[in-house]
Structures are given as C-alpha cells and as structure tokens.
Coordinates of C-alpha atoms and ligand atoms in Angstrom, one line a residue:
X1 CA -2.9 11.5 -17.7
X2 CA -2.5 9.5 -20.9
X3 CA 0.0 6.7 -21.6
X4 CA 2.6 6.9 -24.4
X5 CA 4.7 4.2 -25.8
X6 CA 7.3 3.9 -28.6
X7 CA 9.3 1.0 -30.0
X8 CA 12.2 0.9 -32.4
X9 CA 13.9 -2.4 -33.0
X10 CA 13.9 -5.5 -35.2
X11 CA 10.5 -6.9 -34.2
X12 CA 7.1 -5.9 -35.5
X13 CA 6.3 -3.0 -33.2
X14 CA 2.5 -3.5 -33.1
X15 CA 2.4 -6.4 -30.6
X16 CA 5.0 -4.6 -28.4
X17 CA 3.0 -1.4 -28.5
X18 CA -0.3 -3.2 -27.7
X19 CA 1.2 -5.1 -24.9
X20 CA 2.6 -1.8 -23.6
X21 CA -0.7 0.0 -23.9
X22 CA -2.5 -2.7 -21.9
X23 CA 0.0 -2.0 -19.1
X24 CA -0.5 1.7 -19.4
X25 CA -4.2 1.6 -19.8
X26 CA -4.7 2.5 -16.1
X27 CA -3.5 6.0 -17.1
X28 CA -6.5 6.6 -19.4
X29 CA -8.9 4.4 -21.3
X30 CA -11.3 6.4 -23.4
X31 CA -9.6 5.9 -26.8
X32 CA -6.3 4.5 -28.1
X33 CA -4.2 4.2 -31.2
X34 CA -0.9 3.1 -32.8
X35 CA 1.1 4.2 -35.7
X36 CA 3.9 2.4 -37.5
X37 CA 6.3 3.3 -40.4
X38 CA 6.4 0.8 -43.3
X39 CA 7.5 1.3 -46.9
X40 CA 8.1 5.0 -46.3
X41 CA 4.5 5.5 -45.2
X42 CA 3.0 6.1 -41.8
X43 CA 0.0 3.9 -41.0
X44 CA -2.3 4.9 -38.2
X45 CA -5.1 3.0 -36.4
X46 CA -7.2 4.6 -33.8
X47 CA -10.4 3.6 -32.0
X48 CA -12.7 5.1 -29.4
X49 CA -12.9 2.7 -26.5
X50 CA -10.4 0.5 -24.8
X51 CA -7.2 -1.2 -25.8
X52 CA -9.2 -4.4 -26.4
X53 CA -11.1 -2.5 -29.1
X54 CA -7.9 -1.5 -30.7
X55 CA -6.6 -5.1 -30.6
X56 CA -9.8 -6.2 -32.4
X57 CA -9.5 -3.6 -35.0
X58 CA -5.8 -4.6 -35.7
X59 CA -6.8 -8.3 -35.8
X60 CA -9.3 -7.5 -38.5
X61 CA -6.8 -5.5 -40.4
X62 CA -3.2 -5.8 -39.2
X63 CA -0.5 -3.3 -39.4
X64 CA 3.2 -4.0 -39.4
X65 CA 6.4 -2.0 -39.0
X66 CA 9.5 -2.0 -36.7
X67 CA 9.2 1.6 -35.6
X68 CA 6.0 2.7 -34.0
X69 CA 4.2 4.8 -31.4
X70 CA 1.1 4.1 -29.3
X71 CA -1.2 6.0 -27.0
X72 CA -4.0 5.4 -24.5
X73 CA -6.1 8.5 -23.8
X74 CA -7.8 10.2 -20.9
X75 CA -9.6 13.1 -22.5
X76 CA -8.7 16.7 -21.5
X77 CA -9.2 18.7 -24.7
X78 CA -11.9 17.2 -27.0
X79 CA -14.3 14.4 -26.3
X80 CA -13.3 10.8 -26.6
X81 CA -13.6 9.9 -30.3
X82 CA -11.7 8.2 -33.0
X83 CA -10.6 11.6 -34.5
X84 CA -9.4 12.9 -31.1
X85 CA -7.5 9.7 -30.4
X86 CA -3.7 9.8 -30.8
X87 CA -1.4 9.5 -32.7
X88 CA -2.0 12.8 -34.4
X89 CA -0.7 13.7 -37.8
X90 CA 0.6 16.9 -39.5
X91 CA -1.0 18.2 -42.7
X92 CA 1.2 16.0 -45.0
X93 CA 0.6 12.8 -43.0
X94 CA 4.3 12.1 -42.9
X95 CA 4.8 12.6 -39.2
X96 CA 2.9 11.6 -36.1
X97 CA 3.0 12.5 -32.4
X98 CA 1.7 11.1 -29.1
X99 CA 1.4 13.3 -26.1
X100 CA 0.6 13.1 -22.4
X101 CA -0.1 16.4 -20.7
X102 CA -1.7 19.7 -21.5
X103 CA -0.6 22.4 -23.9
X104 CA -1.9 25.6 -22.2
X105 CA -1.3 28.0 -25.1
X106 CA -2.6 25.7 -27.8
X107 CA -5.4 28.0 -28.9
X108 CA -3.2 31.0 -30.0
X109 CA -0.8 28.5 -31.5
X110 CA -3.6 26.8 -33.4
X111 CA -5.0 30.2 -34.7
X112 CA -1.5 31.2 -35.9
X113 CA -0.9 27.8 -37.6
X114 CA -4.3 28.0 -39.3
X115 CA -3.5 31.5 -40.6
X116 CA -0.3 30.0 -42.0
X117 CA -2.3 27.4 -43.9
X118 CA -2.2 24.3 -41.6
X119 CA -5.4 22.2 -41.6
X120 CA -6.6 20.9 -38.3
X121 CA -8.6 17.7 -38.0
X122 CA -9.2 17.3 -34.3
X123 CA -10.3 19.2 -31.2
X124 CA -7.2 18.3 -29.2
X125 CA -4.4 20.5 -27.9
X126 CA -1.9 17.8 -29.1
X127 CA -2.5 18.4 -32.8
X128 CA -0.6 21.8 -32.6
X129 CA 2.6 19.9 -31.7
X130 CA 2.3 17.9 -35.0
X131 CA 1.8 21.0 -37.0
X132 CA 4.6 22.9 -35.2
X133 CA 7.1 20.1 -35.9
X134 CA 5.9 20.1 -39.5
X135 CA 6.5 23.9 -39.7
X136 CA 10.0 23.7 -38.3
X137 CA 11.1 20.5 -40.2
X138 CA 14.2 21.1 -42.3
X139 CA 15.5 17.5 -42.4
X140 CA 16.2 16.6 -38.8
X141 CA 13.4 15.4 -36.6
X142 CA 15.1 16.3 -33.3
X143 CA 15.8 19.8 -34.5
X144 CA 12.2 20.3 -35.5
X145 CA 10.9 18.9 -32.2
X146 CA 13.3 21.1 -30.3
X147 CA 12.1 24.2 -32.2
X148 CA 8.4 23.2 -31.7
X149 CA 8.6 22.6 -28.0
X150 CA 10.2 26.0 -27.4
X151 CA 6.9 27.4 -28.4
X152 CA 4.8 25.3 -26.1
X153 CA 3.6 26.3 -22.6
X154 CA 2.3 23.6 -20.3
X155 CA 3.1 20.1 -19.4
X156 CA 4.1 17.4 -21.9
X157 CA 5.7 14.1 -22.5
X158 CA 5.7 13.8 -26.2
X159 CA 7.1 11.4 -28.8
X160 CA 7.3 11.9 -32.6
X161 CA 8.3 10.0 -35.7
X162 CA 8.5 10.9 -39.3
X163 CA 9.0 9.2 -42.7
X164 CA 11.2 12.2 -43.7
X165 CA 13.7 11.3 -41.0
X166 CA 13.0 7.5 -40.6
X167 CA 14.2 4.9 -38.1
X168 CA 14.1 7.5 -35.4
X169 CA 11.8 8.4 -32.5
X170 CA 12.3 11.7 -30.7
X171 CA 10.8 12.2 -27.2
X172 CA 10.8 15.2 -25.0
X173 CA 9.4 15.9 -21.6
X174 CA 8.5 18.8 -19.3
X175 CA 6.1 17.6 -16.5
X176 CA 4.7 14.2 -17.1
X177 CA 7.0 11.2 -16.8
X178 CA 9.0 9.5 -19.6
X179 CA 11.4 6.6 -19.4
X180 CA 13.6 5.1 -22.0
X181 CA 14.3 1.4 -22.2
X182 CA 17.6 0.2 -23.5
X183 CA 17.3 -3.4 -24.9
X184 CA 19.6 -5.4 -27.1
X185 CA 19.2 -3.7 -30.5
X186 CA 15.7 -2.4 -29.5
X187 CA 14.7 0.8 -27.6
X188 CA 11.5 1.9 -25.9
X189 CA 10.0 5.2 -24.7
X190 CA 7.2 4.9 -22.2
X191 CA 5.2 6.8 -19.6
X192 CA 6.3 4.3 -17.0
X193 CA 8.5 1.2 -16.6
X194 CA 5.7 -1.4 -16.8
X195 CA 5.7 -1.9 -20.6
X196 CA 9.5 -2.1 -20.6
X197 CA 9.9 -4.6 -17.8
X198 CA 9.5 -7.7 -20.0
X199 CA 12.2 -6.6 -22.4
X200 CA 15.0 -5.0 -20.5
X201 CA 15.9 -4.1 -17.0
X202 CA 18.0 -1.1 -18.2
X203 CA 16.2 2.2 -18.2
X204 CA 16.9 5.9 -18.2
X205 CA 14.5 8.4 -16.6
X206 CA 14.1 11.6 -18.5
X207 CA 14.2 14.8 -16.4
X208 CA 12.3 17.9 -17.3
X209 CA 13.6 19.8 -20.4
X210 CA 15.3 16.7 -21.7
X211 CA 15.0 14.8 -25.0
X212 CA 15.8 11.3 -26.1
X213 CA 16.6 10.4 -29.7
X214 CA 16.0 6.7 -30.3
X215 CA 17.9 5.4 -33.4
X216 CA 18.8 1.9 -34.5
X217 CA 22.4 2.2 -33.2
X218 CA 21.4 3.5 -29.8
X219 CA 19.8 6.4 -27.8
X220 CA 21.2 9.9 -27.5
X221 CA 20.1 12.3 -24.8
X222 CA 19.9 16.1 -25.3
X223 CA 18.7 19.2 -23.5
X224 CA 16.3 21.6 -25.2
X225 CA 19.2 23.6 -26.6
X226 CA 20.6 20.4 -28.3
X227 CA 23.5 19.9 -25.9
X228 CA 24.3 16.2 -25.5
X229 CA 23.7 14.8 -22.0
X230 CA 25.2 11.9 -20.3
X231 CA 22.5 10.1 -18.3
X232 CA 22.6 7.4 -15.6
X233 CA 21.3 4.0 -16.6
X234 CA 19.1 2.4 -13.8
X235 CA 18.5 -1.3 -13.4
X236 CA 14.9 -2.2 -12.6
X237 CA 14.1 -4.5 -9.8
X238 CA 10.4 -5.1 -10.5
X239 CA 9.6 -8.0 -12.7
X240 CA 6.9 -8.6 -15.3
X241 CA 5.1 -11.4 -13.2
X242 CA 4.3 -8.7 -10.7
X243 CA 1.8 -7.1 -13.1
X244 CA -0.2 -10.3 -13.8
X245 CA -3.6 -11.1 -12.2
X246 CA -2.3 -14.5 -11.0
X247 CA -5.8 -16.1 -11.1
X248 CA -7.7 -13.3 -9.4
X249 CA -10.7 -11.9 -11.3
X250 CA -9.4 -8.3 -11.0
X251 CA -6.1 -6.6 -10.2
X252 CA -7.8 -4.8 -7.3
X253 CA -8.7 -8.1 -5.6
X254 CA -5.2 -9.5 -6.2
X255 CA -3.7 -6.3 -4.7
X256 CA -6.0 -6.5 -1.6
X257 CA -4.7 -10.0 -1.0
X258 CA -1.0 -8.8 -1.4
X259 CA -1.3 -6.5 1.6
X260 CA 0.2 -8.7 4.3
X261 CA 3.4 -9.2 2.1
X262 CA 3.5 -5.5 1.1
X263 CA 3.5 -4.5 4.8
X264 CA 6.2 -7.1 5.6
X265 CA 8.3 -5.8 2.6
X266 CA 8.0 -2.2 3.6
X267 CA 8.9 -2.8 7.2
X268 CA 11.7 -5.3 6.4
X269 CA 15.2 -4.2 7.1
X270 CA 14.0 -1.0 8.7
X271 CA 13.0 -2.2 12.1
X272 CA 15.0 -4.6 14.3
X273 CA 12.8 -7.3 15.8
X274 CA 15.2 -7.7 18.7
X275 CA 16.0 -4.1 19.8
X276 CA 12.9 -2.5 18.3
X277 CA 15.2 0.2 16.7
X278 CA 14.1 1.8 13.5
X279 CA 16.6 2.5 10.7
X280 CA 15.8 5.0 8.1
X281 CA 19.4 5.8 7.1
X282 CA 18.4 5.4 3.4
X283 CA 16.4 8.7 3.6
X284 CA 19.5 10.6 4.7
X285 CA 17.5 12.0 7.7
X286 CA 20.2 11.8 10.4
X287 CA 19.0 11.2 14.0
X288 CA 20.5 14.6 14.8
X289 CA 18.5 16.5 12.1
X290 CA 15.4 14.5 13.0
X291 CA 15.7 15.5 16.6
X292 CA 15.4 19.1 15.7
X293 CA 12.1 18.7 13.8
X294 CA 9.4 20.5 15.7
X295 CA 6.5 20.2 13.3
X296 CA 5.4 18.0 10.5
X297 CA 3.3 19.0 7.5
X298 CA 1.9 16.2 5.3
X299 CA 0.8 16.9 1.7
X300 CA -1.0 14.5 -0.6
X301 CA -4.1 13.8 -2.7
X302 CA -6.8 11.1 -2.6
X303 CA -5.9 7.9 -0.8
X304 CA -2.4 9.1 -0.1
X305 CA -4.0 12.0 1.8
X306 CA -6.0 9.5 3.9
X307 CA -2.8 7.6 4.7
X308 CA -1.3 11.0 5.7
X309 CA -4.2 11.6 8.1
X310 CA -3.5 8.3 9.7
X311 CA 0.2 9.2 9.8
X312 CA -0.7 12.4 11.8
X313 CA -2.1 10.2 14.6
X314 CA 0.9 7.9 14.5
X315 CA 3.4 10.8 14.7
X316 CA 1.5 12.9 17.2
X317 CA 0.9 9.9 19.5
X318 CA 4.4 8.4 19.3
X319 CA 6.7 11.4 18.7
X320 CA 4.6 14.0 20.3
X321 CA 5.3 16.3 17.3
X322 CA 2.3 18.4 16.0
X323 CA 1.3 17.4 12.5
X324 CA -1.0 19.1 9.9
X325 CA -2.2 17.3 6.8
X326 CA -3.2 19.2 3.7
X327 CA -4.6 18.4 0.3
X328 CA -1.8 19.1 -2.2
X329 CA -4.3 20.6 -4.6
X330 CA -5.3 23.2 -2.0
X331 CA -1.9 23.7 -0.3
X332 CA -0.5 25.2 -3.4
X333 CA -2.7 28.3 -2.9
X334 CA -1.8 28.8 0.8
X335 CA 0.7 31.3 2.1
X336 CA 3.6 29.0 2.7
X337 CA 4.5 29.6 6.4
X338 CA 7.3 27.2 6.8
X339 CA 10.3 27.2 9.0
X340 CA 13.5 25.1 8.9
X341 CA 12.3 22.9 11.8
X342 CA 9.2 21.8 9.8
X343 CA 9.6 18.5 8.0
X344 CA 7.3 18.4 4.9
X345 CA 6.2 14.9 4.0
X346 CA 4.9 14.6 0.5
X347 CA 3.1 11.3 -0.1
X348 CA 2.4 10.0 -3.6
X349 CA 2.3 6.3 -4.6
X350 CA 2.9 7.1 -8.3
X351 CA 5.3 9.9 -7.6
X352 CA 3.8 11.8 -10.5
X353 CA 0.6 13.5 -9.3
X354 CA 0.6 16.9 -10.7
X355 CA -1.0 18.7 -7.8
X356 CA 1.4 17.1 -5.3
X357 CA 4.4 17.9 -7.5
X358 CA 3.3 21.5 -7.8
X359 CA 2.9 21.8 -4.0
X360 CA 6.4 20.1 -3.5
X361 CA 8.0 22.6 -5.9
X362 CA 6.4 25.6 -4.2
X363 CA 7.5 24.2 -0.8
X364 CA 11.1 23.7 -2.0
X365 CA 11.1 27.2 -3.3
X366 CA 10.0 28.5 0.1
X367 CA 12.9 26.6 1.7
X368 CA 11.0 23.7 3.4
X369 CA 12.8 20.4 4.2
X370 CA 11.0 17.7 2.1
X371 CA 10.7 14.0 2.4
X372 CA 8.8 12.0 -0.3
X373 CA 7.0 8.8 0.5
X374 CA 6.5 7.0 -2.9
X375 CA 6.1 3.6 -4.4
X376 CA 7.8 4.3 -7.6
X377 CA 11.6 4.5 -7.5
X378 CA 12.9 7.4 -9.4
X379 CA 9.5 8.9 -10.2
X380 CA 9.5 12.7 -10.2
X381 CA 8.3 13.5 -6.7
X382 CA 10.9 11.4 -4.8
X383 CA 13.5 12.6 -7.3
X384 CA 12.7 16.2 -6.6
X385 CA 12.2 15.9 -2.8
X386 CA 15.4 16.2 -0.7
X387 CA 14.8 12.9 0.9
X388 CA 12.8 9.8 -0.1
X389 CA 11.3 6.9 1.7
X390 CA 10.1 4.1 -0.6
X391 CA 7.2 1.8 0.0
X392 CA 7.7 -1.7 -1.3
X393 CA 4.2 -2.5 -2.6
X394 CA 5.3 -3.4 -6.2
X395 CA 3.3 -2.1 -9.2
X396 CA -0.4 -1.4 -8.4
X397 CA -2.5 -1.7 -11.5
X398 CA -6.0 -1.3 -10.2
X399 CA -6.9 2.3 -10.4
X400 CA -8.3 2.2 -6.8
X401 CA -5.4 2.3 -4.4
X402 CA -5.4 -0.6 -1.9
X403 CA -2.0 -2.2 -1.2
X404 CA -0.2 1.1 -1.6
X405 CA -2.4 2.6 1.1
X406 CA -1.3 -0.1 3.5
X407 CA 2.3 0.3 2.4
X408 CA 2.1 4.1 3.1
X409 CA 0.7 3.3 6.5
X410 CA 3.7 1.1 7.2
X411 CA 6.1 3.9 6.0
X412 CA 4.4 6.5 8.2
X413 CA 4.5 4.1 11.2
X414 CA 8.2 3.8 10.6
X415 CA 8.6 7.5 10.3
X416 CA 6.6 8.1 13.6
X417 CA 8.8 5.5 15.4
X418 CA 12.0 7.0 14.0
X419 CA 11.0 10.5 15.1
X420 CA 10.1 9.3 18.5
X421 CA 13.4 7.5 18.8
X422 CA 15.4 10.5 17.7
X423 CA 13.5 12.7 20.2
X424 CA 14.2 10.2 23.0
X425 CA 10.5 9.5 23.4
X426 CA 10.7 5.8 22.8
X427 CA 11.0 4.3 26.3
X428 CA 11.2 0.5 26.0
X429 CA 8.2 -0.3 28.2
X430 CA 5.7 1.4 25.9
X431 CA 7.5 1.0 22.6
X432 CA 8.5 -2.6 22.7
X433 CA 4.9 -4.0 22.7
X434 CA 3.9 -1.5 20.1
X435 CA 6.6 -2.5 17.8
X436 CA 6.0 -6.2 18.3
X437 CA 2.3 -5.5 17.5
X438 CA 3.2 -3.7 14.3
X439 CA 5.3 -6.7 13.2
X440 CA 2.3 -8.9 13.9
X441 CA 0.0 -6.8 11.6
X442 CA 0.7 -8.9 8.4
X443 CA -0.2 -12.1 10.1
X444 CA -3.4 -10.6 11.5
X445 CA -4.3 -9.4 8.0
X446 CA -3.8 -12.9 6.6
X447 CA -6.5 -14.1 9.1
X448 CA -8.9 -11.4 7.9
X449 CA -8.3 -12.4 4.3
X450 CA -9.0 -16.1 5.0
X451 CA -12.5 -14.9 5.9
X452 CA -12.9 -12.6 2.9
X453 CA -15.9 -14.6 1.6
X454 CA -18.0 -13.1 4.4
X455 CA -17.6 -9.7 2.9
X456 CA -18.9 -11.0 -0.4
X457 CA -22.0 -12.2 1.3
X458 CA -22.4 -8.9 3.1
X459 CA -22.0 -7.0 -0.1
X460 CA -24.8 -9.0 -1.7
X461 CA -27.1 -8.0 1.1
X462 CA -26.3 -4.3 0.7
X463 CA -26.6 -4.2 -3.1
X464 CA -29.9 -2.6 -3.0
X465 CA -28.7 0.6 -1.3
X466 CA -27.6 3.7 -3.1
X467 CA -26.3 5.8 -0.3
X468 CA -23.8 4.9 2.5
X469 CA -22.3 6.8 5.5
X470 CA -18.9 5.8 6.8
X471 CA -18.0 6.9 10.3
X472 CA -14.9 6.8 12.5
X473 CA -13.1 8.8 15.1
X474 CA -9.4 9.4 15.8
X475 CA -7.4 6.9 13.8
X476 CA -10.5 5.4 12.3
X477 CA -11.6 8.7 10.8
X478 CA -9.2 8.4 7.8
X479 CA -10.3 4.8 7.5
X480 CA -13.9 6.0 7.2
X481 CA -12.8 8.4 4.5
X482 CA -10.9 5.8 2.6
X483 CA -13.7 3.2 2.8
X484 CA -16.1 5.8 1.4
X485 CA -13.7 6.7 -1.4
X486 CA -13.2 3.1 -2.4
X487 CA -17.0 2.5 -2.7
X488 CA -17.7 5.7 -4.7
X489 CA -14.8 5.4 -7.1
X490 CA -15.4 1.8 -8.2
X491 CA -19.1 1.3 -7.7
X492 CA -20.3 4.8 -8.5
X493 CA -22.5 4.8 -5.4
X494 CA -22.9 7.8 -3.1
X495 CA -20.7 7.3 0.0
X496 CA -19.7 9.9 2.6
X497 CA -16.9 9.5 5.1
X498 CA -17.3 11.5 8.3
X499 CA -15.7 12.0 11.6
X500 CA -18.1 10.3 14.1
X501 CA -18.5 13.5 16.2
X502 CA -19.4 15.6 13.2
X503 CA -22.4 13.5 12.3
X504 CA -24.7 15.4 14.6
X505 CA -23.6 18.6 12.9
X506 CA -25.3 17.8 9.7
X507 CA -25.2 14.3 8.1
X508 CA -27.6 12.9 10.8
X509 CA -30.3 14.6 8.7
X510 CA -29.7 12.0 6.0
X511 CA -30.2 9.0 8.2
X512 CA -33.2 6.8 7.5
X513 CA -33.7 3.1 6.7
X514 CA -32.3 3.6 3.2
X515 CA -29.0 4.9 4.3
X516 CA -26.8 2.3 6.1
X517 CA -23.8 3.4 8.1
X518 CA -20.5 1.6 8.2
X519 CA -19.1 2.4 11.6
X520 CA -15.4 1.8 12.3
X521 CA -15.2 1.0 16.0
X522 CA -12.0 -0.5 17.3
X523 CA -11.6 -0.5 21.0
X524 CA -9.7 2.8 21.3
X525 CA -9.9 6.1 23.1
X526 CA -12.9 7.1 21.0
X527 CA -14.8 3.8 21.5
X528 CA -17.5 5.0 23.9
X529 CA -18.2 8.1 21.9
X530 CA -18.6 5.9 18.7
X531 CA -21.2 3.8 20.6
X532 CA -23.1 6.9 21.3
X533 CA -23.0 7.9 17.6
X534 CA -24.3 4.4 16.7
X535 CA -27.2 4.7 19.2
X536 CA -28.1 8.1 17.7
X537 CA -28.3 6.5 14.3
X538 CA -30.3 3.5 15.5
X539 CA -32.8 5.9 17.1
X540 CA -33.4 7.3 13.7
X541 CA -34.0 3.9 12.0
X542 CA -30.5 3.7 10.5
X543 CA -28.9 0.3 9.8
X544 CA -25.5 -0.2 11.3
X545 CA -22.7 -2.4 10.0
X546 CA -19.9 -2.1 12.6
X547 CA -16.2 -3.0 12.2
X548 CA -14.9 -4.1 15.6
X549 CA -12.2 -6.1 17.3
X550 CA -13.0 -9.8 17.7
X551 CA -12.8 -9.6 21.5
X552 CA -15.4 -6.8 21.7
X553 CA -18.5 -8.3 23.4
X554 CA -20.4 -5.1 23.7
X555 CA -20.8 -4.1 20.1
X556 CA -23.5 -6.7 19.3
X557 CA -25.8 -4.7 21.6
X558 CA -25.5 -1.7 19.3
X559 CA -24.9 -2.8 15.7
X560 CA -27.1 -4.7 13.3
X561 CA -24.2 -6.6 11.9
X562 CA -20.6 -6.8 13.0
X563 CA -17.4 -7.5 10.9
X564 CA -14.7 -8.7 13.2
X565 CA -11.0 -8.0 12.9
X566 CA -8.2 -9.3 15.3
X567 CA -7.5 -7.0 18.2
X568 CA -4.4 -4.9 18.0
X569 CA -2.8 -1.8 19.5
X570 CA -5.5 0.8 18.7
X571 CA -2.9 3.0 16.9
X572 CA -2.4 0.3 14.3
X573 CA -6.0 -0.5 13.8
X574 CA -6.2 1.3 10.4
X575 CA -4.1 -1.5 8.9
X576 CA -6.8 -4.0 9.8
X577 CA -10.0 -2.1 9.6
X578 CA -9.4 -0.7 6.1
X579 CA -9.2 -4.2 4.5
X580 CA -12.8 -5.3 5.1
X581 CA -13.9 -1.9 3.7
X582 CA -11.8 -2.5 0.5
X583 CA -13.4 -5.9 0.1
X584 CA -16.9 -4.6 0.7
X585 CA -16.4 -1.9 -2.0
X586 CA -14.8 -4.4 -4.3
X587 CA -17.7 -7.0 -4.1
X588 CA -20.4 -4.3 -4.4
X589 CA -18.7 -2.9 -7.5
X590 CA -18.1 -6.4 -9.0
X591 CA -21.6 -7.5 -8.4
X592 CA -22.9 -4.3 -10.0
X593 CA -20.9 -5.2 -13.1
X594 CA -18.7 -2.2 -12.8
X595 CA -15.3 -2.0 -14.4
X596 CA -13.4 -2.5 -11.1
X597 CA -9.9 -2.0 -12.3
X598 CA -10.6 0.9 -14.6
X599 CA -13.5 2.9 -13.2
X600 CA -15.1 5.5 -15.4
X601 CA -13.6 9.0 -15.6
X602 CA -10.6 8.1 -13.5
X603 CA -6.9 7.5 -14.2
X604 CA -4.3 6.0 -11.9
X605 CA -1.9 8.8 -12.1
X606 CA -3.4 12.3 -12.3
X607 CA -0.7 14.2 -14.1
X608 CA -2.8 17.2 -14.9
X609 CA -3.7 19.9 -12.4
Ligands
M6R701 O1 -0.2 8.6 -7.0 P1 -0.8 9.4 -5.9 O2 -0.7 8.7 -4.6 O3 -0.2 10.7 -5.8 O4 -2.3 9.5 -6.2 C1 -3.2 10.3 -5.5 C2 -4.6 10.0 -5.9 O5 -4.8 10.4 -7.2 C3 -5.0 8.5 -5.7 O6 -4.8 8.1 -4.4 C4 -6.5 8.4 -6.0 O7 -7.3 9.0 -5.1 C5 -6.9 6.9 -6.1 N1 -7.8 6.7 -7.2 C6 -7.5 6.4 -4.9 O8 -8.0 5.1 -5.0

C-alpha cells in the first residue's frame, strides 16, 4: 500500500524518482522520501506530507546521484512522520531500503537485532529489513538481501542499495507487485508500470519469491536461493499521455468523461454488431466448458464488488445461471463449498488487492475454476487466475474508481451474453435488441456528459447536507451502493446505500428534512415498488432527488427533483445511472475543497489485508 521506485542509469536519479513518485502517489500519500548515492555516500531526504512537499524540500536543497530509491507511504506501522518515512537506513548509514507491504514478525526480529546491538530510529516494520541486510552483509548486496528476506514473514516488495556494493539496486518480492523497466543503459524498479511508461516499453514483472539485481550493464533475475532465472520481457501498450489530466481539474473528472470510450474499448472486438455473437476466446473459456457451468461465484472488494453485484443480475437474467457475490475480505473465512461446475469470477481493477488475491489463492487450492476480470495486464490476480478477461479502461489515477467500474460492467455484460450463448439461451428475438442497446450505451453516456453542468448546480444546492441515503432495487441496488461509496470516500460525508425494499426495515427511522434521498428509479421491474418507497419517504418530510429515464412522465409527481438519463434496456441502466451519481459526488467533494484524487486515509490499491 505504498509505492516504491528505483533508478540506475546515466541521468540524475532525483527528477526520475520524483516523477515516478507522483505517478505512484495514489498508492499512499502521508509521507515520502528519496535516497541517492553520490561520492560514496548515501544522501537521504524525507518529508511528512505529499510528494509536492518533497519536491519543495529538494528545490531548497537539491540532491544528485545516478543511482537512487524513492518511496511514497501509506502508514501501517508507525504514524506518518519524517522519521517513519522511507528510505530507511541501517546503523552505519551505508545502506537504505524502501518497502511496500507488512513484515508480520518484525517485533521478534527487532528485539533480536537490538540485543545484537543494532540501533533503531523508527517505529516502522521496514527498518528491520535494513538492519537484517546490514547483519548479513559480507560484500555482496544480493546475497545479504537474500539472507535477510529468508528471515521475513509477511508481504513485501523491497528494494535496497548500499555504498559498500555500489552501482547496484537489489529488489525482491513476495506479495505486493514489483516491475522492472529495461531502458537503454538505464533500469527501473517500480510498484507499477506508470513511472516506467515514459522511459521504456520493455518491462519484466517479478513473481513471488523472485529478485532482480539492477546493475549498470543490465538486470539479472534470481530466485530466493540465488538460482538465475530467465524472465519474459513484456512490451507495454499504455502510453504516458494516458496519465495526464488533459485540462481537467482532477483525474477523477477526466476519468468520468472517459467512460463512453472505455466502454467502447472494452466491448470492441468481442461482440459482433452484425450477428450479435460474443467472442471471449482470449479467456480460453471454450463454449463447451462454458456450457457446463451451473453456478457463478463473484468475489471482489469495494467498487469491484458493486460491479460484481450488477453482474449477478446480468448473468442471472441472460444466462439463467444462479450467481452469488461475496466480499473477498469475508469469503476467505468461509468454508469453500465449490464444485467443478462453479465458475469463480474474481474482479479487481488493480489486480493487486490483497484480500481478493488471498481469496483467489484459497479458491484455487480448493480446486475452483477461476476467471479474473482486471484492468492491469499481468498484474498478480489475472496472472494467478486460470483465465483472464481484461477491461480496457487505461490507467485510472483518481483513487475513487469510476471508469474502471463502467469497464467492469461492460466485461460482465459480455460474460453474461457469452454464458447465455454457450447455454443456448440467446434466441435472436430477445438478444438482438439487447445487444444493439448495449452497443448504444457509449453514445447515450456522451449525451449525459454534455449535461454534466446540471450536476454541478445540483451539488451546490445539496452542499449543506451531511447525511444522504441512496436507494435502488434490482440492478439499481448496486448503483445505489456505488453512488453512496463515491460520496463518502471523496467528500467524507455520511452516505448509505440501501436496497429500496430494505428501507422500511430500519433506515426509514433516519428520514427527516435533513436527510435527502437519491433514488435510482429507471423504468424496470422494480419501478412501481420504488415509487412506493419514495412516497413513504415524502410522507416523512424527506427530500427526494430521483434518477429516472427521460421518457418517464410519472416520476415528477413523486420526486422533488429529477435527473434524467436516456432510456435503455432496464438491464443496462447501471451504465447510465451511475454516472450522474459519480458527478454529484465529485462536485460536492470539489466544492468542499476535498482532495478529490487522493482522499484521506485511502490508497488506490489495497495491498495489505
Ligand atoms: O483494485 P480493486 O478493484 O481490487 O480495488 C478494490 C477496492 O479497493 C476499490 O474498488 C475501492 O473501493 C475504491 N476506492 C473505490 O472507489
């Protein structure tokens, strides 16, 4: 849940590290630091705060060196402070480490190292790694790192450098991601590909229990026993322009506006406009194997979980296959009652979420057939699942997921259609209009986005409220959950998402003139019941902001305000109804002066359990 970066080349490492840290800042942003080797000395600069504070500190007093490490932190052990910021040193100050993850046995290790005379300066778990490497150092940094990590329990992506074995960065990983960039005479180690994109398209993803030794003449890969490994070099397709704001005030707003294209890109090449046939050959799920699937289990966290809930309705409605959806963080503790005809779909945009990964590993151990839906090619979850279906959303920088949610909906719609097709449940009469309507979703979304200004005005009017209820039924239930999550995570306001029918079982007690309700009411099978829920709220002085189809003439008789979206097949309505809720949350947060792209206490990729 932190970001690590390392550079070894001919340039001054500091600007490269800072540029990389800005791109990794979504992973953690409570403190940051860099270290470089120069004139046989390690120079370290650390600050409490954001990367911009580190940049200011380095402007005031610059550092220089062509071999360096950087880190942006999301605190786990030890409060955010300059001392607890990485890189961390050994006693002699001749070696430094940066680390992402948690060392579970750091306390006994620390006690032992203190008994042996090591002096600790921080409250972090990471510092034990520096002292362990110091303890084992006999002249070769990679050997010392290897010895040190054999004593560690937990999860780590770690990188170290030392003046006693200079011109070298040694990285190792078990758990959190680490990727090596292979440039022309320059090499990188990073928590993800974003910092590397601008320098080289050639990367190598480290697997668990693997090490990389970056040297001036190239990079060597080893396992934890020191056996050389031959690794595949991947060529990146994302480009650096994709991670710029392009004139938008925040990445989140830019990413909301990218949704029509992201849906087009995710559907493209997988669905035939003419025949309506869906092709998911890339997943390796053959029509024959797909036909034998009798149950689907979806596992995910946060926004991906909400996409999974919408996917349940897509699959059940189209393929008539029962689906259950579980939080990955909870499923790990279940008794895993799987059979070979259950397809387990694991959804993670980052492909690195620790809870989802742990659930995936448990499911694989129990023999389940797994399919990952992810946005990051070659990230751990799609690599470890038997099959992978990638969303084509491009890099998402805002911590709040927006465009990746839409891309996940598109992938799940494809999966539902593919299952229906394989099971012979896709008769042309019903399916053809549905498919044509799915293909029209991006255009309809563009129409919603041309009227985005209206949501800004609405947000202004709702600024005074501190509590919000979001209601929806059937496919709109996950939309209500997602709308509430967006508002709470970026504006820090209290918002609850509820299934419309559940309101009378408790939350109705909260309703008064100070608690507005956002009701998601497309014309679908639950429409009439939602109107009843709205009436119940109005009868208790609640204020209703309804999200409805533009051809709905009845809703004005019930709601105080109505946000309109183009009408579509009810099953696909989440694609359209979620967008005004994202914009509503965005504008409320922006007007409250919140840090929209990097909300407090959060990190984009939660790589700790
Ligand atoms: O990368 P993942 O899809 O596995 O991430 C899951 C959640 O951590 C993520 O969706 C989180 O809830 C976002 N902050 C939501 O905006």
